[in-house]
Each structure stands twice: as structure tokens, then as C-alpha cells.
Coordinates of C-alpha atoms in Angstrom, one line a residue:
X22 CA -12.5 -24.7 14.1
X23 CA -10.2 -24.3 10.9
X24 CA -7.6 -22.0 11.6
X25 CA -6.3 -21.0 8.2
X26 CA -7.7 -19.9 4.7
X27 CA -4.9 -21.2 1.5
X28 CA -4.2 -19.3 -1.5
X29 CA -3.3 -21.3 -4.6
X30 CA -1.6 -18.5 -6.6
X31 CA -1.1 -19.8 -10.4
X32 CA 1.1 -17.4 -12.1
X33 CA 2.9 -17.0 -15.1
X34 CA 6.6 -18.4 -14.0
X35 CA 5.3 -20.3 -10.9
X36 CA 2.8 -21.3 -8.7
X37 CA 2.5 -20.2 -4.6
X38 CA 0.5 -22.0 -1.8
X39 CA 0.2 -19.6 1.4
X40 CA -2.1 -20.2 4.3
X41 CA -3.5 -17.1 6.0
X42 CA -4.7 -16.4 9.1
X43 CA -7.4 -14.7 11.0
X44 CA -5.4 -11.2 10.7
X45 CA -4.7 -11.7 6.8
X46 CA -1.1 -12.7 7.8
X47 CA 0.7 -15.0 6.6
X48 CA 1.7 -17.8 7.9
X49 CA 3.1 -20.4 5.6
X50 CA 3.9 -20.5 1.9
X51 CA 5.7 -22.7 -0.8
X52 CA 6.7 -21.5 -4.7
X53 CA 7.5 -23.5 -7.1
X54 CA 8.6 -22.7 -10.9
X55 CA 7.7 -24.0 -14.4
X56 CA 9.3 -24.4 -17.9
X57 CA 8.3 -21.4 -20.1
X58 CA 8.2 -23.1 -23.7
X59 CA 8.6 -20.8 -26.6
X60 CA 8.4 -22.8 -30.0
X61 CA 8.5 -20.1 -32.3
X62 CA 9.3 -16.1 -32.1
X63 CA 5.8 -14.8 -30.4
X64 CA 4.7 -18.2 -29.1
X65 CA 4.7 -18.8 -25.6
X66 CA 3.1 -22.1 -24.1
X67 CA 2.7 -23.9 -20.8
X68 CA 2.3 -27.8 -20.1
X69 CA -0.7 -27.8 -17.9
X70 CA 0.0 -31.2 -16.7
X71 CA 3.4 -29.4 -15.0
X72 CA 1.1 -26.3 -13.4
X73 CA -0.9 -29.1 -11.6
X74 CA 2.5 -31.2 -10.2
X75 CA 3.5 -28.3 -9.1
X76 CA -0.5 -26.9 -7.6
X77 CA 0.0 -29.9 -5.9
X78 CA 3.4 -30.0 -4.5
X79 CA 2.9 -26.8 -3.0
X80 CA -0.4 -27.1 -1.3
X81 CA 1.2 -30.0 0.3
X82 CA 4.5 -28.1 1.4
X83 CA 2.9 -25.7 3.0
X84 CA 0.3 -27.4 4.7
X85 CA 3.8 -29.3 5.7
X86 CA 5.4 -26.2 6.9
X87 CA 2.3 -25.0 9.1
X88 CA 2.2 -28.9 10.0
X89 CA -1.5 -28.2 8.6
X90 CA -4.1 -31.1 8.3
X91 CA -7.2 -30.9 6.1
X92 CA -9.6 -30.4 8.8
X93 CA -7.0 -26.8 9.8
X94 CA -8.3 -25.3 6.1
X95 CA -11.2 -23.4 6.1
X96 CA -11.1 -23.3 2.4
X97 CA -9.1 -22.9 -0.9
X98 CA -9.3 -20.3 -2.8
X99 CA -8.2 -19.6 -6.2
X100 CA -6.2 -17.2 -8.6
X101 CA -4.4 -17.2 -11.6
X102 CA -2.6 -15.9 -14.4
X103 CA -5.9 -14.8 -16.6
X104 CA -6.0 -15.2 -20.7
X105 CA -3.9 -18.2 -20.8
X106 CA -6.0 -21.4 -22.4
X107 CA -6.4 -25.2 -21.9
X108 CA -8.6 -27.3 -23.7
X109 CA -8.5 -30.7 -22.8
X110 CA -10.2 -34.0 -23.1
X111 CA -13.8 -34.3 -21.3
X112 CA -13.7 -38.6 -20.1
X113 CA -9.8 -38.3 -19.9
X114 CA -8.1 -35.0 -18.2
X115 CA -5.7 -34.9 -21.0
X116 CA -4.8 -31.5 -22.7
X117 CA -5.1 -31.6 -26.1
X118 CA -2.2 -28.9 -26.8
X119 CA 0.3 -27.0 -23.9
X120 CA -1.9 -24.0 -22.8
X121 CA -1.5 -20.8 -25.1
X122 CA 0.0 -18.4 -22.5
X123 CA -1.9 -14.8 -22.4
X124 CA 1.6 -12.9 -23.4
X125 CA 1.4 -15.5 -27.1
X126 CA 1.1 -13.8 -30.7
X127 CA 0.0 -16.5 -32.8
X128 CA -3.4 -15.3 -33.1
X129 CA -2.5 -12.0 -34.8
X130 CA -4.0 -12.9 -37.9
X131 CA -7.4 -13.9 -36.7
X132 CA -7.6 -10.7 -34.9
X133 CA -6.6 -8.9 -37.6
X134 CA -9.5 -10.8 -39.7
X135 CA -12.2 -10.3 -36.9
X136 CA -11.3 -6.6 -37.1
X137 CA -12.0 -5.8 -41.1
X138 CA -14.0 -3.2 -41.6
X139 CA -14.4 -2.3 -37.7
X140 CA -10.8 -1.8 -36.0
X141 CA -9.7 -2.9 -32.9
X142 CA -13.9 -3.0 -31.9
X143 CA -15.1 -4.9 -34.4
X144 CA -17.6 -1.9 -35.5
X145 CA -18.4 -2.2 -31.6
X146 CA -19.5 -5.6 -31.1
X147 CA -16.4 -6.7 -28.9
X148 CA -15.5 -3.8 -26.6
X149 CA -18.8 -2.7 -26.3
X150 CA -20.0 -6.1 -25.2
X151 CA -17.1 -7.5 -23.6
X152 CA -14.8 -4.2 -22.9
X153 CA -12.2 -5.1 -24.6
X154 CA -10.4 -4.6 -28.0
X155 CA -9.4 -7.2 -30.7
X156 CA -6.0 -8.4 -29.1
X157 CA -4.2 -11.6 -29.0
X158 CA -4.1 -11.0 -25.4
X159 CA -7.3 -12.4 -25.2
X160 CA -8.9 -16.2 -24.9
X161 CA -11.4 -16.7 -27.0
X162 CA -9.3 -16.1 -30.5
X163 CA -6.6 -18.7 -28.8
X164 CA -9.6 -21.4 -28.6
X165 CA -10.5 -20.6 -32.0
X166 CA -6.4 -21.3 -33.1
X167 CA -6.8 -24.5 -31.5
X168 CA -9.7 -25.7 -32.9
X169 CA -8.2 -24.3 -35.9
X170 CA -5.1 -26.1 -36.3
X171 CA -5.3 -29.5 -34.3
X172 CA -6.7 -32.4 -35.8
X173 CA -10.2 -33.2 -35.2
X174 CA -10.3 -30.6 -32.6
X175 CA -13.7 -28.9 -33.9
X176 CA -15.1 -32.2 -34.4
X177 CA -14.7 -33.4 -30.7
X178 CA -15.6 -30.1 -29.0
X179 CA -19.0 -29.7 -31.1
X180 CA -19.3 -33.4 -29.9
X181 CA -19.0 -32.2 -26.5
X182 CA -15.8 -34.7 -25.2
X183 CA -13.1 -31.3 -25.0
X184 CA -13.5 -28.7 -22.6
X185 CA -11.9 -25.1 -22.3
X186 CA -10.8 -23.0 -18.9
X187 CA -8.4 -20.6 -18.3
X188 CA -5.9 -21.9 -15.6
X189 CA -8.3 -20.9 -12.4
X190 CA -11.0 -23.5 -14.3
X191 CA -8.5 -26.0 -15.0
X192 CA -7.3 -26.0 -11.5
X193 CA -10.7 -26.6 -10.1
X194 CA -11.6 -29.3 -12.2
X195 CA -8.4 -30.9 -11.1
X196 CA -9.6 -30.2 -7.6
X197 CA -12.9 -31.0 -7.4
X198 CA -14.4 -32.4 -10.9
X199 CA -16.8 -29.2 -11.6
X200 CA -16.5 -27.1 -14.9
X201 CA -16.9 -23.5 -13.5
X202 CA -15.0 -20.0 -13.8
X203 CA -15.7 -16.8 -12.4
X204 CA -17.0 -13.4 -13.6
X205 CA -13.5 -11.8 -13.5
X206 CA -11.5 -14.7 -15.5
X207 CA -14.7 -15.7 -17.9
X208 CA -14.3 -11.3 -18.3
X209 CA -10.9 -11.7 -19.7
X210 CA -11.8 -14.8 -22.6
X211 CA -13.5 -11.5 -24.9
X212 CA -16.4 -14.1 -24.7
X213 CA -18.5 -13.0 -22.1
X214 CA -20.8 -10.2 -22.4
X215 CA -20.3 -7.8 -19.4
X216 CA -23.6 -6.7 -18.4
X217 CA -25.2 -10.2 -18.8
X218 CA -22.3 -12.2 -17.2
X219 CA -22.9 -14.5 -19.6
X220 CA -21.2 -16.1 -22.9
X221 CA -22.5 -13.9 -25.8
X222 CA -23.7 -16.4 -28.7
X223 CA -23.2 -13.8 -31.0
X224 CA -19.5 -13.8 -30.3
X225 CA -19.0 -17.5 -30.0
X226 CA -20.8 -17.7 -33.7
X227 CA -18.3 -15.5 -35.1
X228 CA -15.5 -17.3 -33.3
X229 CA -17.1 -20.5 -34.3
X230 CA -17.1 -22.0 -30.7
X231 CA -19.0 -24.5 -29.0
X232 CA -20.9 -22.9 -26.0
X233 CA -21.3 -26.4 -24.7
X234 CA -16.8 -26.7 -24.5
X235 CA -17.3 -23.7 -22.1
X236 CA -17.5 -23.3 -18.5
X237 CA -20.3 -22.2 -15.9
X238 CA -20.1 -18.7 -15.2
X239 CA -20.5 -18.5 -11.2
X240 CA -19.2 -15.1 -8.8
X241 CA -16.0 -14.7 -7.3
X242 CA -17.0 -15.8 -4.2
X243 CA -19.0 -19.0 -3.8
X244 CA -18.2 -22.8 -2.6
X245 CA -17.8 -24.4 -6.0
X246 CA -16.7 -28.0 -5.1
X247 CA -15.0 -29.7 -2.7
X248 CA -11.7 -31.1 -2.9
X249 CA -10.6 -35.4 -1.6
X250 CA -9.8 -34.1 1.4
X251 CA -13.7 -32.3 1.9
X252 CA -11.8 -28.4 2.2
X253 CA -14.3 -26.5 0.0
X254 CA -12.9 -24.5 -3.2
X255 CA -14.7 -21.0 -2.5
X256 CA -12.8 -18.3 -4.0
X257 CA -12.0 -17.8 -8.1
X258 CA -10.3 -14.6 -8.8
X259 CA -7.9 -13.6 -11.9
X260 CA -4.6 -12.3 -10.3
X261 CA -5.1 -8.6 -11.2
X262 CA -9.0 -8.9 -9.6
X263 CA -7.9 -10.7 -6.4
X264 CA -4.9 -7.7 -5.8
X265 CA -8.2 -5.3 -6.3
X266 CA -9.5 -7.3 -3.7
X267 CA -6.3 -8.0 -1.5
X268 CA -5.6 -4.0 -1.3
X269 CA -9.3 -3.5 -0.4
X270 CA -10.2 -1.1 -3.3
X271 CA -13.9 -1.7 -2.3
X272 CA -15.0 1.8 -2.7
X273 CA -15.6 3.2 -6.6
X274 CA -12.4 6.0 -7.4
X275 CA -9.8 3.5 -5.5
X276 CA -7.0 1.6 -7.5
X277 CA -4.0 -0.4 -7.0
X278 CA -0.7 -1.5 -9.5
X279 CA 0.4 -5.1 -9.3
X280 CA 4.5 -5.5 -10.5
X281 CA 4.8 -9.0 -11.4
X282 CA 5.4 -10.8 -14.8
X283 CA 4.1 -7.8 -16.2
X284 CA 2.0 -4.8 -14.6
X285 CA -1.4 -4.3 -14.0
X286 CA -3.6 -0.8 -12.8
X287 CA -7.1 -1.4 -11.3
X288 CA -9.8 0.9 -10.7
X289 CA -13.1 0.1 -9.0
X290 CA -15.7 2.0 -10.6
X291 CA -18.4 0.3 -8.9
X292 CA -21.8 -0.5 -10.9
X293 CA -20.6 1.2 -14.0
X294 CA -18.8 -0.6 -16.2
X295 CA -16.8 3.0 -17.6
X296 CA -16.1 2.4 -21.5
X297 CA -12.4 4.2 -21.4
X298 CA -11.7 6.4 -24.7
X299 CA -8.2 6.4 -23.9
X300 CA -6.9 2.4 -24.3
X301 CA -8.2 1.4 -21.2
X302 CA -10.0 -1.8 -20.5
X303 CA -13.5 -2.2 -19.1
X304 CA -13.2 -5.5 -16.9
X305 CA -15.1 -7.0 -14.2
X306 CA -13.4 -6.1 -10.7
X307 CA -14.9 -8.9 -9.0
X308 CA -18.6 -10.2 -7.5
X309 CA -19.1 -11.5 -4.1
X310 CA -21.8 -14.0 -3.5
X311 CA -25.4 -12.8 -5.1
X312 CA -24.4 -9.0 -4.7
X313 CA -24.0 -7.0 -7.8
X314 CA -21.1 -7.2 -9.6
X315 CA -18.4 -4.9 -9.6
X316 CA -16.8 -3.5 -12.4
X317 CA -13.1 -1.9 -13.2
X318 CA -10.9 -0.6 -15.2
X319 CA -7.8 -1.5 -16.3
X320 CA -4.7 -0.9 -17.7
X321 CA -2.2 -4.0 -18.8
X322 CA 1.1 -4.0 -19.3
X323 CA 2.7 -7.1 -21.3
X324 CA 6.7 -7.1 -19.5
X325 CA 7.7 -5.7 -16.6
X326 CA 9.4 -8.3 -14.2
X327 CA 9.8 -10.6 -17.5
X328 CA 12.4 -7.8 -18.3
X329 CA 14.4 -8.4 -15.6
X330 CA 14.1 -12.3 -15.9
X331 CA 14.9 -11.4 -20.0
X332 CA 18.3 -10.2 -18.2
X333 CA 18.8 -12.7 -16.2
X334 CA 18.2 -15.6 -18.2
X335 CA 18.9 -14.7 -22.0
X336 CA 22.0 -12.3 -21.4
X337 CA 23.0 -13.5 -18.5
X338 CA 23.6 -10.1 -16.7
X339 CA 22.7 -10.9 -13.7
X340 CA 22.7 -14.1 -11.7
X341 CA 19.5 -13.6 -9.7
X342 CA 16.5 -11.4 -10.1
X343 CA 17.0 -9.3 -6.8
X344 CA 20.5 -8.4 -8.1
X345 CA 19.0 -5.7 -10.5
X346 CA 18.4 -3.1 -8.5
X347 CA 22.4 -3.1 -6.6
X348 CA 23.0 -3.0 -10.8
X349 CA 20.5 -0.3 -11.6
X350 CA 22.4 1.7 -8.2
X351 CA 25.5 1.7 -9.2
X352 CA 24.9 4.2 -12.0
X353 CA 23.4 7.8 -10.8
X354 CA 20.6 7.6 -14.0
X355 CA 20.1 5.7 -17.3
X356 CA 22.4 7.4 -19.1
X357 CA 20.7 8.4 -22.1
X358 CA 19.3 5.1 -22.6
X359 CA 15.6 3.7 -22.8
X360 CA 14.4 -0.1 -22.8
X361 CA 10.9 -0.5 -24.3
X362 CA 10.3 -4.3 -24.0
X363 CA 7.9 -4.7 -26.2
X364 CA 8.4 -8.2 -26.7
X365 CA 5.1 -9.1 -27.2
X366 CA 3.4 -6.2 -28.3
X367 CA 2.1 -3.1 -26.5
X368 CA -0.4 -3.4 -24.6
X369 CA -2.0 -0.8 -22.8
X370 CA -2.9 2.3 -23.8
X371 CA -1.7 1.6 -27.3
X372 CA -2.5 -2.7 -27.9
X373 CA 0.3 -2.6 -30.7
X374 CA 0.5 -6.1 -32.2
X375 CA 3.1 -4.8 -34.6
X376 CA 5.3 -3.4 -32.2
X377 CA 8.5 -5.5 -30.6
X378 CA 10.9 -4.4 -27.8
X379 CA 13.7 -1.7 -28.4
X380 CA 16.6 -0.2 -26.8
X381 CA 17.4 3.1 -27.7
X382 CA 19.3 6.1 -27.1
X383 CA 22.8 4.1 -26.7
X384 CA 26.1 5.2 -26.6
X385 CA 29.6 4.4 -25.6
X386 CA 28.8 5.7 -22.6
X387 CA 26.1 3.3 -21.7
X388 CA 27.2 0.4 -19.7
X389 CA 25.9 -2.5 -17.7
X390 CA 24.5 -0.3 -14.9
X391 CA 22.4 1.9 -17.3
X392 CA 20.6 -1.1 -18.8
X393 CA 19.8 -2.4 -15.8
X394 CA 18.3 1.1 -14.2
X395 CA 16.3 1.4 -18.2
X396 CA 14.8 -2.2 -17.5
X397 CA 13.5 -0.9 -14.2
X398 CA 12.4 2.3 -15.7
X399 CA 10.5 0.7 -18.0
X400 CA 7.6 -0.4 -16.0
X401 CA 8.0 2.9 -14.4
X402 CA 6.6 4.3 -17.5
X403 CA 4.7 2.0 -18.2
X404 CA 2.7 2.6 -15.4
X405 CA 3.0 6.5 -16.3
X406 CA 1.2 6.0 -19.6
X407 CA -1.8 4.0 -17.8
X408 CA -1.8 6.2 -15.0
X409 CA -2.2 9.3 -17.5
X410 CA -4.9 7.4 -19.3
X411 CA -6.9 6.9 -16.4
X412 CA -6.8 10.3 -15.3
X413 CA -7.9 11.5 -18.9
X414 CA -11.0 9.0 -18.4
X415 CA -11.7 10.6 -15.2
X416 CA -11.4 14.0 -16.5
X417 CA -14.0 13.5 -19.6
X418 CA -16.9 15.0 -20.0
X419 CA -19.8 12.0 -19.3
X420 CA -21.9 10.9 -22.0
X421 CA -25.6 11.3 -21.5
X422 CA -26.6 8.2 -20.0
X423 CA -23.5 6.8 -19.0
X424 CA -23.5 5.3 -15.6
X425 CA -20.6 6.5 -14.3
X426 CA -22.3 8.7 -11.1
X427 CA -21.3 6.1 -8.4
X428 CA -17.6 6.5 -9.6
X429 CA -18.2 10.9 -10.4
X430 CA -19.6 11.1 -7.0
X431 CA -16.8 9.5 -5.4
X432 CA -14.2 10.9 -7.3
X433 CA -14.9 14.5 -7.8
X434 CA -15.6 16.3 -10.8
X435 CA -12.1 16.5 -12.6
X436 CA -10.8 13.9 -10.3
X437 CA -7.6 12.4 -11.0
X438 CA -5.7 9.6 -8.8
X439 CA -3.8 11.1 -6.0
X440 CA -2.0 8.4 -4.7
X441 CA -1.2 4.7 -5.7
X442 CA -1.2 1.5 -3.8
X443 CA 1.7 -1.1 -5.1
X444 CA 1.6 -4.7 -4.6
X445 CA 3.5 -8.0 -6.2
X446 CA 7.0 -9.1 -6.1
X447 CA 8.8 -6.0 -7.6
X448 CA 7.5 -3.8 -4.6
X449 CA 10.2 -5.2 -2.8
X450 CA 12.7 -3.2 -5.3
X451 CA 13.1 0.4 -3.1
X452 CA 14.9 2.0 -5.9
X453 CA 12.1 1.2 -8.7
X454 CA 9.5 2.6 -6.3
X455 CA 11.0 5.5 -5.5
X456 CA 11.4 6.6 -9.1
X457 CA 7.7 5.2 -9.8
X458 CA 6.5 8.3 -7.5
X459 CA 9.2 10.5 -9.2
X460 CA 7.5 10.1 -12.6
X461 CA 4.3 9.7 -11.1
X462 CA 4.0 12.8 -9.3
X463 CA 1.7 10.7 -6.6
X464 CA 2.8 9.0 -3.2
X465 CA 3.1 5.0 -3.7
X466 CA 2.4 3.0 -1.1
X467 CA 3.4 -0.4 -0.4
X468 CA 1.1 -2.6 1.8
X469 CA 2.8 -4.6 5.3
X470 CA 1.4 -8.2 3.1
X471 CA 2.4 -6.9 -0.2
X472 CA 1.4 -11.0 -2.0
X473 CA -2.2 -9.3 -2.3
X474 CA -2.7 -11.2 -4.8
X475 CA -2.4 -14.3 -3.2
X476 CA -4.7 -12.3 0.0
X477 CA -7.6 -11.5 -2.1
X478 CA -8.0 -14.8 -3.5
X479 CA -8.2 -15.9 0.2
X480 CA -10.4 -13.2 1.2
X481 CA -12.8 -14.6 -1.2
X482 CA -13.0 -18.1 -0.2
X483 CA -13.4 -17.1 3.8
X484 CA -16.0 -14.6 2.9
X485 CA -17.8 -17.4 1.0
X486 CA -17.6 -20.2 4.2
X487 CA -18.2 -17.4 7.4
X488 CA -14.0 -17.5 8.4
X489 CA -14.5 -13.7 7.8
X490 CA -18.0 -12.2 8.2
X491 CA -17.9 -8.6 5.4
X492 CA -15.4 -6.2 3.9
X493 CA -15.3 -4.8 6.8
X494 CA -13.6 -7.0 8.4
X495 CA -10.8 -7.2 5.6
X496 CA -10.2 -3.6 5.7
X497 CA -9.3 -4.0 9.3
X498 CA -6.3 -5.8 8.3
X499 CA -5.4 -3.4 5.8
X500 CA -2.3 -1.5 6.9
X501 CA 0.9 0.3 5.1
X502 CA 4.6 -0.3 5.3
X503 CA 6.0 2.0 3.5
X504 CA 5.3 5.5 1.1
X505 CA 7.7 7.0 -1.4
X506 CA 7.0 10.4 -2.0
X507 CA 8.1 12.1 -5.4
X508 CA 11.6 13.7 -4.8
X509 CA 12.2 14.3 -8.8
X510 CA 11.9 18.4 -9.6
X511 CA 9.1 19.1 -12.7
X512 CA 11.5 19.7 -15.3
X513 CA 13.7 16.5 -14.7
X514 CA 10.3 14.2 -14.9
X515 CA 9.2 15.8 -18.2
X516 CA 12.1 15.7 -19.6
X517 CA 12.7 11.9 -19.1
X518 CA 8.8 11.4 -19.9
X519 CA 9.6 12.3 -23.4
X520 CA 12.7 10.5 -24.0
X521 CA 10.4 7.8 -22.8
X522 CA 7.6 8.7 -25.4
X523 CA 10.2 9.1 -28.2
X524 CA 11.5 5.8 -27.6
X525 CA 8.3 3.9 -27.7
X526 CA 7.4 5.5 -31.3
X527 CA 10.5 3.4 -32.3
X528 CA 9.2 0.5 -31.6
X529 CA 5.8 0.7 -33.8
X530 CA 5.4 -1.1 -37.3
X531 CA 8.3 -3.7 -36.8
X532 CA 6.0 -6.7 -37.5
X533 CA 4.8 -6.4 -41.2

């Protein structure tokens, strides 16, 4: 019998291989970096060609380090950094153009066009179809800018010979030759439409895109090919969807917060896909097999560990990311000062294309130590502003009609979040989550396998082959490591709250 499930984790700075086991430990793993090309203020591109060196380098290292054969995988599953897009050619494999990364700006102005006359929901014929607002965040107008600007591009993809994915799509084509995407990246292209889990024609007209460059849509959890070797690719997941999974959210009202490249708050809400009034995203959560789909919702945060490799890499001010927090201790608070990195925007709750990153509040006082604890409070905030948003959505009154009583009957009437589970590589910074459950007010808790991300993804390819037989089963592995508990008195937390607020009106209206 196969003794292991791998994880190919495709994120933003690098891709991970890790094979799990049985329990949902882990048991080997290998990372691997790539270049982050910016060609212009507000561009931000990736070779694809490089992502699948190094998909491949570390599937083999691992399987090298676990001295793993083919026939000791069960499966592979999948999961990946979500918005970014690759076209690329249909006979030959080739990309036509690096892949537009998701945090890229360069499709401002065809947002801003789409939303004449309608705002940020095109009069209601994006978020309420797709759940989501007019943002460059988003695929589909990063297809269209291709198709725009390269030469013959719209030519050859209404002739059928280019085809798009997001990275989880191109990936699997790689591995296995098949054209396919899940519910929960396909969710994140502001293509599909969210209660037929299909690509919406009226969107692709106004977008003027080929349904035919597209991928299948299929669930999260399904063999969709096999790779050379015969291990079957069964498990497709965006990153944020596969932590919802990896933390075992399975039950409407529960959420988690992933603290990678940037930050990202899930909330199952079951077979209602809640429309959020306050900024939030309504997003598939994931879809397992032929059961109904799940839904979520979300709130994203561009930069929260880019901040700290912003630090690292363009002011040199520290020599490796872990050295933040001993920086960030060796000063008692921040000094007076507050980093808002909006370097590509604001995302959730405001979705601010105008807005770029700011440091305010400085004086001579400020030194080293207190930009370094402001970078780190920065996604504490963040995180604040979603988690406050959330809450408010919870707390509404519900519209006739809505189908929100799964997620009401769970919750509570006037429910709000009591707690938060934490995941992804900043988890590991004690001094960041300690001040996340000061300025949260809510215990944080931090999982013993906190690369959920990674977990969920395999969770979904063994449910799909038999390795594990339900949800139950995953829950059993389910344990925590460690809880903060908010030590910061009322007035203190309020009072750096608004600082925090002031700061971010600063940063509106830079880009004309």
C-alpha cells in the first residue's frame, strides 16, 4: 500500500513538496525559491517555465529525502498561489508572456472602464455573480491585458492554439496533459459564476474572452490525471481554500488566518454563499467529490510577510526573515510609528487601487527596532480590519431570502468570532501573535502542523483515492500547539487601533 499523500505547494516566492502521512504528519519536505520580476512600478511577473524547474526539483527531493518511490505516493495533490495567470501555447507548452502575478496593477485601467456607471460591482453583474468586486487582484481582467497587448494574441486564442490557468491548472497540465481547474481557483478568475460553477458567458463577452482558451471546471477533490510515473493528481485547492481545509473549518461559523506573502481570513458559511456589505469577498471554500459545494468568506490582504522580505531585501535591514522579530523585541512598542504597506493597493475591506504604502507617525525617536515591530503590526491590523468586518456581517440583520440559516444557526444570532485559528510561515513569529490576540481581543491558536496549507491540499487528494475515508478522519488529526490569549488592557488596544486607522487614511488617493 502507498504510504504517503505529497503536497505540491506553489506559492508566491517559492514552491514546497511535503509527503504526509497517515496521521497528517509530516514527514518530508523540500522549498525552493523563484525570481520575483518587477518591470515597472505595480508590475509584478513570474516565469512559469522557472515555477515548473522548481515543481519538479522538489517533488524529486523529497521523494529523495523519504527515499520515496512512485509506487509509496498515494497521490498528488495540488495548491497554489490563486489570481496569478499563464497563457500559453496549446501544440507547444510555451507561455506566451511571464504569468501576471495576483499582487500586479497593470490592469487598473480596465477595471476602472468595466466599472463606469456601476462602481466596484459593475451595477451588480460581477459581485453578484462572481462575489467579487472590480479589482486588479483578479484573473480574468489580466487575460484580457494579454490578449490586449501581445501580438496576435486574440487571434490565436479565438483560434483555439493558447490556453489560460492559474498556476494549480498550469501545474497539472505539466503533470498530466489535462486542462482542468477547480471550483475554488476558477472562483478567484471573476469569471465564474458562483452558483452555476460555471464560466459566465456574459462576463467573458464583456471581457472579450474565448471560453474555449479556458479550463474544465471540476471539484476540489477528484483524480484529474495521472502523472509518468502513474501517481494520480486528485486534489486542486487555491492556498487560502486548502488552509480552510487543512485547519478543518468543516462546520458553517468556523474560520482560520493564513500569514504568508500576504494574509488571508476564511469563513465557512456552508451552502450560502453570504454577499458581505462590509468589503468582504464571497468565495468558494472548497467542494469535495459530487457533494455540494461549500462556500466562504473572505478577507485578503495584499502584504504581510512581503513586508518583512521588503526589509530584508530592498533596505537591507535585516539579513534573514526570522531576524525580524529579535528586531521588533528590542524595542518595548512602535514608537509612534505605523507602516501601512500598501504597495499594491488595499485590499480588503477597502480594495483601494489608488492607495500605496506609507510610513507615518515618525520621529527622531524612531529607530530600527520600531520599524521592524510597525512592519509586524501591520498585518496585525490588517487582520483587525477583516476580523471587524466579519463580525459586522455576522451581526446584520438578514435580507429576506438570503440563505444564510445554515451559517445563523450555527453561529448565533449576533454572533461574532470568538477565537481564531493561525496558520502559514509567520505563525512561527511568537511576538506577532501575541500582539495579534492583543488587538484582537480573541485567543489565537496555532495548529501542532501549522503548513495547512500544504495539509489541506493533501487532505484532498487522499480523500479522493480512499488513503483517508471522510472528514472525520481529518479532524482526528487536528490538534493545537499553542494559544495566545489577549494580555493588552482596553484602552491601550483602542488607542493603537486608531493610530492604525489614521495612518491608513494617509495612504488613499496617491495614484492619480
Amino acid at each position: 500500500m502507498p504510504k504517503y499523500i505529497a503536497a505540491l505547494d506553489q506559492g508566491t516566492t517559492s514552491t514546497r513538496c511535503i509527503l504526509f502521512n497517515e496521521a497528517g504528519a509530516p514527514v518530508a519536505s523540500a522549498q525552493l525559491e523563484h525570481q520575483q520580476i518587477f518591470p515597472q512600478p505595480g508590475w509584478v511577473e513570474h516565469d512559469p517555465i522557472e515555477i515548473w524547474a522548481r515543481a519538479q526539483g522538489v517533488m524529486a527531493e523529497a521523494m529523495a529525502y523519504a527515499d520515496a518511490k512512485p509506487r509509496d505516493i498515494a497521490a498528488i495533490g495540488i495548491t497554489n498561489q490563486r489570481e496569478t495567470a499563464v497563457v500559453w501555447e496549446r501544440v507547444t507548452g510555451r507561455p506566451i508572456h511571464n504569468a501576471i502575478v495576483w499582487q500586479d496593477t497593470r490592469t487598473a485601467g480596465i477595471c476602472a472602464e468595466l466599472a463606469k456607471g456601476g462602481g466596484q460591482d459593475g451595477q451588480g453583474r460581477y459581485r453578484a455573480k462572481t462575489g467579487l468586486p472590480l479589482a486588479t487582484y483578479f484573473s480574468g481582467p489580466k487575460i484580457k491585458w494579454l490578449l490586449d497587448n501581445l501580438p496576435r494574441a486574440r487571434e490565436r486564442a479565438a483560434a483555439g492554439d493558447l490556453l489560460f490557468g492559474t498556476i494549480d491548472t498550469w501545474l497539472i497540465w505539466n503533470l498530466t496533459g489535462e486542462h482542468v481547474t477547480d471550483v475554488t481557483n476558477a472562483g478567484r478568475t471573476m469569471l465564474m459564476n458562483l452558483a452555476a460553477l460555471d464560466w459566465d458567458d456574459d462576463i467573458l463577452r464583456d471581457l472579450d474572452i474565448p471560453r474555449a482558451m479556458l479550463p474544465k471546471i471540476k471539484s476540489s477533490s477528484q483524480v484529474y490525471g495521472f502523472t509518468r510515473d502513474g501517481i494520480a493528481v486528485a486534489g486542486d485547492m487555491g492556498d487560502q481554500h486548502a488552509a480552510l481545509f487543512g485547519q478543518t473549518c468543516f462546520s458553517p461559523g468556523e474560520a482560520k488566518n493564513t500569514y504568508g506573502t500576504g494574509c488571508f481570513m476564511l469563513m465557512n458559511t456552508g451552502a450560502a454563499a453570504v454577499q458581505s456589505k462590509n468589503g468582504l469577498l464571497t468565495t468558494m471554500g472548497y467542494q469535495i467529490g459530487d457533494a455540494p459545494p461549500v462556500y466562504a468568506l473572505e478577507g485578503s490582504i495584499a502584504i504581510a510577510g512581503a513586508l518583512v522580505q521588503w526589509l530584508r531585501d530592498n533596505l537591507g535591514l535585516i539579513e534573514k526573515s526570522e531576524d525580524i522579530e529579535a528586531l521588533a523585541a528590542s524595542v518595548a512598542d512602535n514608537g509612534g510609528a505605523y507602516f501601512v504597506p500598501a504597495f499594491s493597493g488595499l485590499y480588503a475591506p477597502y480594495w483601494r487601487d489608488d492607495a500605496r504604502g506609507v510610513v507615518a507617525g515618525l520621529t527622531r525617536y524612531v529607530n530600527k527596532g520600531h520599524l521592524a515591530r510597525a512592519a509586524l503590526e501591520a498585518t496585525a491590523y490588517q487582520t483587525r480590519e477583516v476580523l471587524d468586518a466579519m463580525n459586522r456581517d455576522l451581526s446584520a440583520p438578514l435580507p429576506s431570502g438570503e440563505r444564510q440559516v445554515a451559517l445563523r444557526g450555527a453561529m448565533g444570532e449576533g454572533a461574532a468570532l470568538t477565537s481564531l485559528k493561525v496558520d502559514g510561515g509567520m505563525v512561527k513569529n511568537e511576538l506577532l501573535m501575541q500582539f495579534q490576540a492583543d488587538i484582537l481581543d480573541v485567543p489565537v491558536i496555532r495548529p501542532k502542523v501549522s503548513e495547512t496549507t500544504a495539509l489541506g491540499a493533501a487532505y484532498a487528494a487522499g480523500l479522493a483515492v480512499g488513503y483517508w475515508k471522510s472528514e472525520s478522519d481529518l479532524r482526528a488529526n487536528w490538534a493545537a500547539d499553542k494559544t495566545w490569549t489577549p494580555q493588552m488592557d482596553e484602552a491601550t488596544r483602542s488607542k493603537l487601533y486608531r493610530g492604525w486607522q489614521k495612518a491608513v487614511t494617509r495612504t488613499f488617493d496617491w495614484v492619480e
